Amino acid sequence: PPDFSGTWNMVSNENFDRYMQSLGIDLITRNLAKLIKPQKIIEQSGDSFVIRTLSSLRNYRVQFTLGQEFDEDTKGLDNRKCKTLVTLDNGHLICVQKGEKKNRGWKHWINGDDLHLELSCEDQVCKQVYRRV
Ligand code: RET
């Protein structure tokens, strides 16, 4: 199984604005968020993960254990509550965020030195790539 641990810097970000729009994030925040390249810091030990998304604008931290649903508060993003479940399937870390927004979640996988992240909400998919530092 892949080891997601490490520090990763964003190298590309497709359709982020429309993804943020689907979450109802305001225009000012979206315009600032589009300009930044966040860093991901992932700590994985066995089935437990801490993922930090760091940026000059805002930081976001999520902690979970594979297969254990938890209450996620997307504080600082769209400020919603979700019932969140992350599983590992064929090297893909798959997250489902049940709540007010349909079809919400994300997928992480590694390809060489690249960490891929696909973020979904309603009919929008944002594709991000991060490179290992
Ligand atoms: C930023 C800047 C402020 C506005 C928004 C942001 C989006 C953060 C996202 C984080 C996703 C985190 C994940 C964690 C687990 O892997 C960059 C903080 C909206 C979408 C998927």
PDB file of C-alpha atoms and ligand atoms in Angstrom:
ATOM      1  CA  PRO A   1       0.000   0.000   0.000  1.00  0.00           C
ATOM      2  CA  PRO A   2       1.193   3.547  -0.725  1.00  0.00           C
ATOM      3  CA  ASP A   3       2.539   5.811   1.993  1.00  0.00           C
ATOM      4  CA  PHE A   4       0.879   9.197   1.691  1.00  0.00           C
ATOM      5  CA  SER A   5       3.046  10.695   4.437  1.00  0.00           C
ATOM      6  CA  GLY A   6       5.049  13.735   3.549  1.00  0.00           C
ATOM      7  CA  THR A   7       4.940  17.311   2.413  1.00  0.00           C
ATOM      8  CA  TRP A   8       3.416  18.070  -0.948  1.00  0.00           C
ATOM      9  CA  ASN A   9       3.239  21.351  -2.860  1.00  0.00           C
ATOM     10  CA  MET A  10       0.482  22.173  -5.333  1.00  0.00           C
ATOM     11  CA  VAL A  11       1.525  22.191  -8.975  1.00  0.00           C
ATOM     12  CA  SER A  12      -1.849  22.315 -10.734  1.00  0.00           C
ATOM     13  CA  ASN A  13      -5.478  23.018  -9.948  1.00  0.00           C
ATOM     14  CA  GLU A  14      -8.301  22.581 -12.479  1.00  0.00           C
ATOM     15  CA  ASN A  15     -11.880  23.753 -12.020  1.00  0.00           C
ATOM     16  CA  PHE A  16     -11.307  24.914  -8.428  1.00  0.00           C
ATOM     17  CA  ASP A  17     -13.488  27.998  -8.879  1.00  0.00           C
ATOM     18  CA  ARG A  18     -16.534  26.026  -9.948  1.00  0.00           C
ATOM     19  CA  TYR A  19     -15.937  23.482  -7.185  1.00  0.00           C
ATOM     20  CA  MET A  20     -15.880  26.355  -4.656  1.00  0.00           C
ATOM     21  CA  GLN A  21     -19.018  27.822  -6.261  1.00  0.00           C
ATOM     22  CA  SER A  22     -20.807  24.511  -5.822  1.00  0.00           C
ATOM     23  CA  LEU A  23     -19.945  24.721  -2.110  1.00  0.00           C
ATOM     24  CA  GLY A  24     -21.370  28.246  -1.979  1.00  0.00           C
ATOM     25  CA  ILE A  25     -18.057  29.926  -1.165  1.00  0.00           C
ATOM     26  CA  ASP A  26     -18.262  33.692  -1.606  1.00  0.00           C
ATOM     27  CA  LEU A  27     -16.661  35.538  -4.516  1.00  0.00           C
ATOM     28  CA  ILE A  28     -14.006  37.363  -2.495  1.00  0.00           C
ATOM     29  CA  THR A  29     -12.777  34.146  -0.868  1.00  0.00           C
ATOM     30  CA  ARG A  30     -12.865  32.333  -4.228  1.00  0.00           C
ATOM     31  CA  ASN A  31     -10.815  35.006  -5.929  1.00  0.00           C
ATOM     32  CA  LEU A  32      -8.194  34.899  -3.192  1.00  0.00           C
ATOM     33  CA  ALA A  33      -8.235  31.089  -2.999  1.00  0.00           C
ATOM     34  CA  LYS A  34      -7.647  30.775  -6.779  1.00  0.00           C
ATOM     35  CA  LEU A  35      -4.335  32.631  -6.439  1.00  0.00           C
ATOM     36  CA  ILE A  36      -2.782  30.466  -3.762  1.00  0.00           C
ATOM     37  CA  LYS A  37      -0.926  27.189  -4.012  1.00  0.00           C
ATOM     38  CA  PRO A  38      -1.581  25.287  -0.811  1.00  0.00           C
ATOM     39  CA  GLN A  39       0.728  22.740   0.706  1.00  0.00           C
ATOM     40  CA  LYS A  40      -0.473  19.344   1.986  1.00  0.00           C
ATOM     41  CA  ILE A  41       1.164  17.794   4.996  1.00  0.00           C
ATOM     42  CA  ILE A  42       0.063  14.213   5.483  1.00  0.00           C
ATOM     43  CA  GLU A  43       0.896  12.062   8.484  1.00  0.00           C
ATOM     44  CA  GLN A  44      -0.079   8.446   8.064  1.00  0.00           C
ATOM     45  CA  SER A  45       0.477   5.752  10.646  1.00  0.00           C
ATOM     46  CA  GLY A  46      -1.235   2.509   9.803  1.00  0.00           C
ATOM     47  CA  ASP A  47      -4.910   3.279   9.273  1.00  0.00           C
ATOM     48  CA  SER A  48      -4.746   6.720  10.895  1.00  0.00           C
ATOM     49  CA  PHE A  49      -4.261   9.948   9.015  1.00  0.00           C
ATOM     50  CA  VAL A  50      -3.869  13.631   9.679  1.00  0.00           C
ATOM     51  CA  ILE A  51      -4.071  15.798   6.565  1.00  0.00           C
ATOM     52  CA  ARG A  52      -3.232  19.472   6.793  1.00  0.00           C
ATOM     53  CA  THR A  53      -3.909  21.881   3.946  1.00  0.00           C
ATOM     54  CA  LEU A  54      -1.796  24.963   4.574  1.00  0.00           C
ATOM     55  CA  SER A  55      -2.029  28.303   2.821  1.00  0.00           C
ATOM     56  CA  SER A  56      -1.498  31.996   3.479  1.00  0.00           C
ATOM     57  CA  LEU A  57      -5.281  32.424   3.322  1.00  0.00           C
ATOM     58  CA  ARG A  58      -6.477  29.618   5.576  1.00  0.00           C
ATOM     59  CA  ASN A  59      -5.461  26.267   7.002  1.00  0.00           C
ATOM     60  CA  TYR A  60      -7.596  23.153   7.161  1.00  0.00           C
ATOM     61  CA  ARG A  61      -6.949  20.008   9.188  1.00  0.00           C
ATOM     62  CA  VAL A  62      -8.756  16.707   9.012  1.00  0.00           C
ATOM     63  CA  GLN A  63      -8.021  13.611  11.087  1.00  0.00           C
ATOM     64  CA  PHE A  64      -9.486  10.170  10.489  1.00  0.00           C
ATOM     65  CA  THR A  65      -9.110   6.428  10.699  1.00  0.00           C
ATOM     66  CA  LEU A  66      -9.904   4.308   7.657  1.00  0.00           C
ATOM     67  CA  GLY A  67     -13.356   2.717   7.817  1.00  0.00           C
ATOM     68  CA  GLN A  68     -14.575   4.823  10.743  1.00  0.00           C
ATOM     69  CA  GLU A  69     -17.245   7.389   9.976  1.00  0.00           C
ATOM     70  CA  PHE A  70     -16.780  10.686  11.806  1.00  0.00           C
ATOM     71  CA  ASP A  71     -18.382  14.106  12.125  1.00  0.00           C
ATOM     72  CA  GLU A  72     -16.521  16.579   9.947  1.00  0.00           C
ATOM     73  CA  ASP A  73     -16.944  20.303  10.392  1.00  0.00           C
ATOM     74  CA  THR A  74     -15.601  22.021   7.293  1.00  0.00           C
ATOM     75  CA  LYS A  75     -14.789  25.103   9.327  1.00  0.00           C
ATOM     76  CA  GLY A  76     -13.021  27.779   7.320  1.00  0.00           C
ATOM     77  CA  LEU A  77     -14.081  26.198   4.019  1.00  0.00           C
ATOM     78  CA  ASP A  78     -17.874  26.130   3.542  1.00  0.00           C
ATOM     79  CA  ASN A  79     -18.660  25.673   7.253  1.00  0.00           C
ATOM     80  CA  ARG A  80     -20.895  22.641   6.917  1.00  0.00           C
ATOM     81  CA  LYS A  81     -21.264  19.460   8.930  1.00  0.00           C
ATOM     82  CA  CYS A  82     -20.749  16.138   7.187  1.00  0.00           C
ATOM     83  CA  LYS A  83     -20.727  12.477   8.112  1.00  0.00           C
ATOM     84  CA  THR A  84     -17.415  11.550   6.585  1.00  0.00           C
ATOM     85  CA  LEU A  85     -15.968   8.143   5.773  1.00  0.00           C
ATOM     86  CA  VAL A  86     -12.554   7.448   4.240  1.00  0.00           C
ATOM     87  CA  THR A  87     -11.538   4.069   2.869  1.00  0.00           C
ATOM     88  CA  LEU A  88      -8.570   2.746   0.919  1.00  0.00           C
ATOM     89  CA  ASP A  89      -9.354   1.024  -2.358  1.00  0.00           C
ATOM     90  CA  ASN A  90      -6.587  -0.162  -4.639  1.00  0.00           C
ATOM     91  CA  GLY A  91      -4.169   2.543  -3.464  1.00  0.00           C
ATOM     92  CA  HIS A  92      -6.855   5.213  -3.686  1.00  0.00           C
ATOM     93  CA  LEU A  93      -7.870   7.040  -0.540  1.00  0.00           C
ATOM     94  CA  ILE A  94     -11.589   7.591  -1.041  1.00  0.00           C
ATOM     95  CA  CYS A  95     -13.624  10.012   1.037  1.00  0.00           C
ATOM     96  CA  VAL A  96     -17.404  10.350   1.064  1.00  0.00           C
ATOM     97  CA  GLN A  97     -18.807  13.429   2.802  1.00  0.00           C
ATOM     98  CA  LYS A  98     -22.504  12.856   3.493  1.00  0.00           C
ATOM     99  CA  GLY A  99     -24.479  15.995   4.208  1.00  0.00           C
ATOM    100  CA  GLU A 100     -26.407  18.797   2.624  1.00  0.00           C
ATOM    101  CA  LYS A 101     -24.404  18.703  -0.622  1.00  0.00           C
ATOM    102  CA  LYS A 102     -24.948  15.805  -3.006  1.00  0.00           C
ATOM    103  CA  ASN A 103     -22.060  13.809  -4.428  1.00  0.00           C
ATOM    104  CA  ARG A 104     -19.514  15.360  -2.104  1.00  0.00           C
ATOM    105  CA  GLY A 105     -16.113  13.847  -1.448  1.00  0.00           C
ATOM    106  CA  TRP A 106     -12.524  13.499  -2.578  1.00  0.00           C
ATOM    107  CA  LYS A 107     -10.003  10.935  -3.777  1.00  0.00           C
ATOM    108  CA  HIS A 108      -6.253  10.910  -3.239  1.00  0.00           C
ATOM    109  CA  TRP A 109      -3.738   8.702  -5.009  1.00  0.00           C
ATOM    110  CA  ILE A 110      -0.017   8.708  -5.687  1.00  0.00           C
ATOM    111  CA  ASN A 111       1.693   8.384  -9.027  1.00  0.00           C
ATOM    112  CA  GLY A 112       5.483   8.599  -8.814  1.00  0.00           C
ATOM    113  CA  ASP A 113       6.300  11.862  -7.034  1.00  0.00           C
ATOM    114  CA  ASP A 114       2.824  13.247  -7.597  1.00  0.00           C
ATOM    115  CA  LEU A 115      -0.104  13.251  -5.226  1.00  0.00           C
ATOM    116  CA  HIS A 116      -3.396  13.523  -7.094  1.00  0.00           C
ATOM    117  CA  LEU A 117      -6.506  14.940  -5.476  1.00  0.00           C
ATOM    118  CA  GLU A 118      -9.944  14.955  -7.061  1.00  0.00           C
ATOM    119  CA  LEU A 119     -12.523  17.005  -5.193  1.00  0.00           C
ATOM    120  CA  SER A 120     -16.218  16.570  -6.018  1.00  0.00           C
ATOM    121  CA  CYS A 121     -19.361  18.437  -5.105  1.00  0.00           C
ATOM    122  CA  GLU A 122     -22.675  18.167  -6.927  1.00  0.00           C
ATOM    123  CA  ASP A 123     -21.778  18.198 -10.649  1.00  0.00           C
ATOM    124  CA  GLN A 124     -18.286  19.722 -10.269  1.00  0.00           C
ATOM    125  CA  VAL A 125     -14.943  17.943 -10.160  1.00  0.00           C
ATOM    126  CA  CYS A 126     -11.739  19.799  -9.305  1.00  0.00           C
ATOM    127  CA  LYS A 127      -8.441  18.101 -10.142  1.00  0.00           C
ATOM    128  CA  GLN A 128      -5.340  19.026  -8.218  1.00  0.00           C
ATOM    129  CA  VAL A 129      -1.798  17.701  -8.385  1.00  0.00           C
ATOM    130  CA  TYR A 130       0.806  18.097  -5.631  1.00  0.00           C
ATOM    131  CA  ARG A 131       4.505  17.222  -5.878  1.00  0.00           C
ATOM    132  CA  ARG A 132       6.573  15.677  -3.134  1.00  0.00           C
ATOM    133  CA  VAL A 133       8.917  18.190  -1.515  1.00  0.00           C
TER     134      VAL A 133
HETATM  135  C1  RET B   1      -8.361  26.810   0.969  1.00  0.00           C
HETATM  136  C2  RET B   1      -8.282  28.334   0.970  1.00  0.00           C
HETATM  137  C3  RET B   1      -9.508  28.970   1.526  1.00  0.00           C
HETATM  138  C4  RET B   1     -10.723  28.615   0.717  1.00  0.00           C
HETATM  139  C5  RET B   1     -10.788  27.179   0.362  1.00  0.00           C
HETATM  140  C6  RET B   1      -9.719  26.320   0.491  1.00  0.00           C
HETATM  141  C7  RET B   1      -9.957  24.910   0.165  1.00  0.00           C
HETATM  142  C8  RET B   1      -9.531  23.856   0.817  1.00  0.00           C
HETATM  143  C9  RET B   1      -9.847  22.500   0.479  1.00  0.00           C
HETATM  144  C10 RET B   1      -9.315  21.544   1.249  1.00  0.00           C
HETATM  145  C11 RET B   1      -9.449  20.159   1.067  1.00  0.00           C
HETATM  146  C12 RET B   1      -8.887  19.340   1.938  1.00  0.00           C
HETATM  147  C13 RET B   1      -8.844  17.915   1.816  1.00  0.00           C
HETATM  148  C14 RET B   1      -8.270  17.244   2.821  1.00  0.00           C
HETATM  149  C15 RET B   1      -8.015  15.861   2.834  1.00  0.00           C
HETATM  150  O1  RET B   1      -7.304  15.367   2.000  1.00  0.00           O
HETATM  151  C16 RET B   1      -7.277  26.311   0.036  1.00  0.00           C
HETATM  152  C17 RET B   1      -8.050  26.326   2.388  1.00  0.00           C
HETATM  153  C18 RET B   1     -12.118  26.704  -0.151  1.00  0.00           C
HETATM  154  C19 RET B   1     -10.731  22.200  -0.655  1.00  0.00           C
HETATM  155  C20 RET B   1      -9.417  17.218   0.666  1.00  0.00           C
END
